[in-house]
Every structure is written in structure tokens, then in C-alpha cells.
Amino acid sequence: MQEHRQSGHPFAATLVSWLILTSFLLFPLIAFGQSTTTGIVSHNANLRAGPGTTYAVTGKAMAGETVKIISKSAAGDWYQLDNKAWIAAFLVKVDTAAPTPTPVLVVTQTITSTVSITPTALPTLTLVKPITTTLTLSTSTPFTATGLNGQLAKVTSISNGDTIKVLLGGTVYKVRYLMISAPNLKEPLYTAAADLNRQFVKDKFVYLVKDVSDKDSTGGLLRYVYLQNGTFVNAEIVRRGYALLTTFTADVAKEPEIRTAQEEAIKAGRGLWATQLPTPMPVVATTTTNIAATTNIIANVRTCPNISCAITGHIAAGQSLKLVARSADKTWYQLASGGWITTFVMNNPPVSLPVVTPTALTLPKVTTPPTPTATKTP
């Protein structure tokens, strides 16, 4: 009787064993399941194919929309949604009732289970049950601005057209934009330049990119500033005519790009390069008034406002300049001595001097004495 029970139901016994084995093999899938949380989109945002602005835009999320978050980047600044798209973390207000999702461990697991069952009364049967699961690793790509690594900071306030304050690593820093100079207080377009800067960066996250210098004489950081979409703020303020290209000793990595922006502003007559300024300063009464302008490098003095004109002398870096007039396009200034100096070698070039049509200085005529002829002694 016992022998009949053992040999009469081998298929049922084997099937139970196979189910137990299958449950065991499926256990890792349960262990690696993802948790989700919800959030509210605070502003209209782009959805991207990966955690960074360098990835392609795959869709839009509108302000007020509820999204499900399944993971976040290693740095915590990007969230992955349940539709596999990515959104910048600062644009989502996470539901505080649920924990913020953590990066999900990536595993690629293929399990193949083969069970051969040969019942006494049935033909030979082979069951093959493949179990395959593939998950994708969540990674973040560091921001790269034209080949230079940048630090992500939050703008807290705008001081003027070329200076801001940011929160970086828990500390507030003043940041001076590299290679540009916006109008100072009481100069034409001061308010307009500050307002333009505010439109670009107010309350936004920006990337700060260092050149050679770290800080200025007041302790402020010297940086190129980029928006998260890659916009180069320094160049854009110059392109709109609200700042001038200004070179510092060794910080010239972006000079070609900013110079091109300035040439565009000059050609279009924007801002400081407009024929009529909206708030001109009073005209200086005397042509010999000392203007608060200095040289930032050793400067050539020329006979007329063009680099093809003859050089009549040099001015050392850091020297105060006595300026009496300027060219119509503001790219050259005339000294009290009559010589001309280019704007690009100056700090704080004024914009209110009289415009003159220059005439090249007349240089003393150099005469060469005749070569004496030898005479014979009688």
C-alpha cells in the first residue's frame, strides 16, 4: 500500500516542489522593488531624458501638476518620475508626508529554472521557466559649461548690472561677473542694467565658473555665470548693450565670446551704444576735467582712434586718465594731451564726454641731414 502511494502521484509531488522553487527564485524581485512619493510642480518645467540640462527634452510638466517620484540622482538635484522622465528637484515641492526616494540599486538578473518531470502514467514532460528582470541605474551628469566645471549656487540678491550675491555651501558670497563692467550708480543705464541682470538670475540656481583669479580686492568671487539652460549671463548682458567688455590681468578665457557680443551690441546700437541715451549725464563744462578712469593694463597712446594710427607713447597700468572727448561709438577716448586710447584698456570709461570727429596728430617732420662728402687735402 505504501509503495502504491509513493509511485501513484509523482507528478503532484514534483509540481509542489517546482512551485516552492519558483517562489524562492522570485524573491529577489520583491526585494528590489522601488518606493514612490509624490510632489507638486512649482513652475512650468521641462522633462528630460536624463538628470541634467544636457539631456534631450522629452516633455513638459505644468505648475500645480502632481507627479510621482521613483528615484533621484546621486547629487539629489534631479528626480526621476514614474514615466522614466527626469525633472530638476528645485522645481518640485515634495510631499513631506512621504520619505524622499533614494537612488535604486541596479541589478540585472537572469534566472532560468528547468525542472524535468516524468510521471509514471504520463509521457515525458520538460518545463522550462525563464525569469528575467532588468533595472536601469540612476546616475547624474555633472554640469559642464563650455569645457569648464561649474559650482551650483542659489542667487539671493542682485547688487547691480555685474554683481550678485549667492548662497553656496551654506555661505552667502558676493560674485563679481568676470570680464564685464556695467554702469555704476548715477551713471546712465545703471538701473536698466541692474534690472536686466535681475531678469536673468533673480532667485535662480546658476553655475559659477572660475577663470584664473579667485577673488577681487574686496573679497568677492570673480566668476563667469551660467544659467541651468546654458545661457552665458556675462556675454548676454554685454550683447544687450548694458555692460562693456573689461579685461583683467589673466582672466581672458571668454574674451572672444564676450567681444563678439559687444560687437553685436555696437552694430545694433543697443543700450550704452545707442545714439541717444535715455538718461544722459550733464555735459562736462570744461574739456580738461579729470574723469575717474584708469588703465587696467599697459596702454598705447595713438595719434587717432584706430589701431593703424601711429603710437606716440605708453601709459602704465593703474594710472588715472584725464579724458576730454570720445569717439561716436565709444570705443576710443581722447586724452588732454591730444592722443587717443582704446576703451578696452580702461576701467570705468565715462559715457558723457563730448563726441568729436578726430584728426590725426601732426608729428614733427624728421629730416635726415645730408651725408657729408669727403674732400681731398691739397
XYZ file of C-alpha atoms in Angstrom, residues 19 46 54 59 85 151 175 193 219 236 241 262 271 304 314 329 358 361 376:
19
model
C 6.194 25.942 -7.104
C 10.988 70.697 -18.997
C 22.464 68.415 -21.339
C 8.049 66.625 -22.404
C 11.499 61.215 -17.369
C 29.587 75.185 -8.961
C 30.042 87.414 -7.006
C 21.487 97.206 -16.319
C 36.913 89.533 -1.262
C 24.241 88.287 -22.708
C 24.388 96.803 -24.500
C 29.905 93.598 -27.694
C 21.953 100.235 -24.594
C 43.998 108.910 -33.845
C 52.506 104.444 -23.415
C 30.938 104.628 -30.986
C 39.173 113.151 -34.611
C 48.067 114.494 -34.608
C 90.808 115.851 -50.735
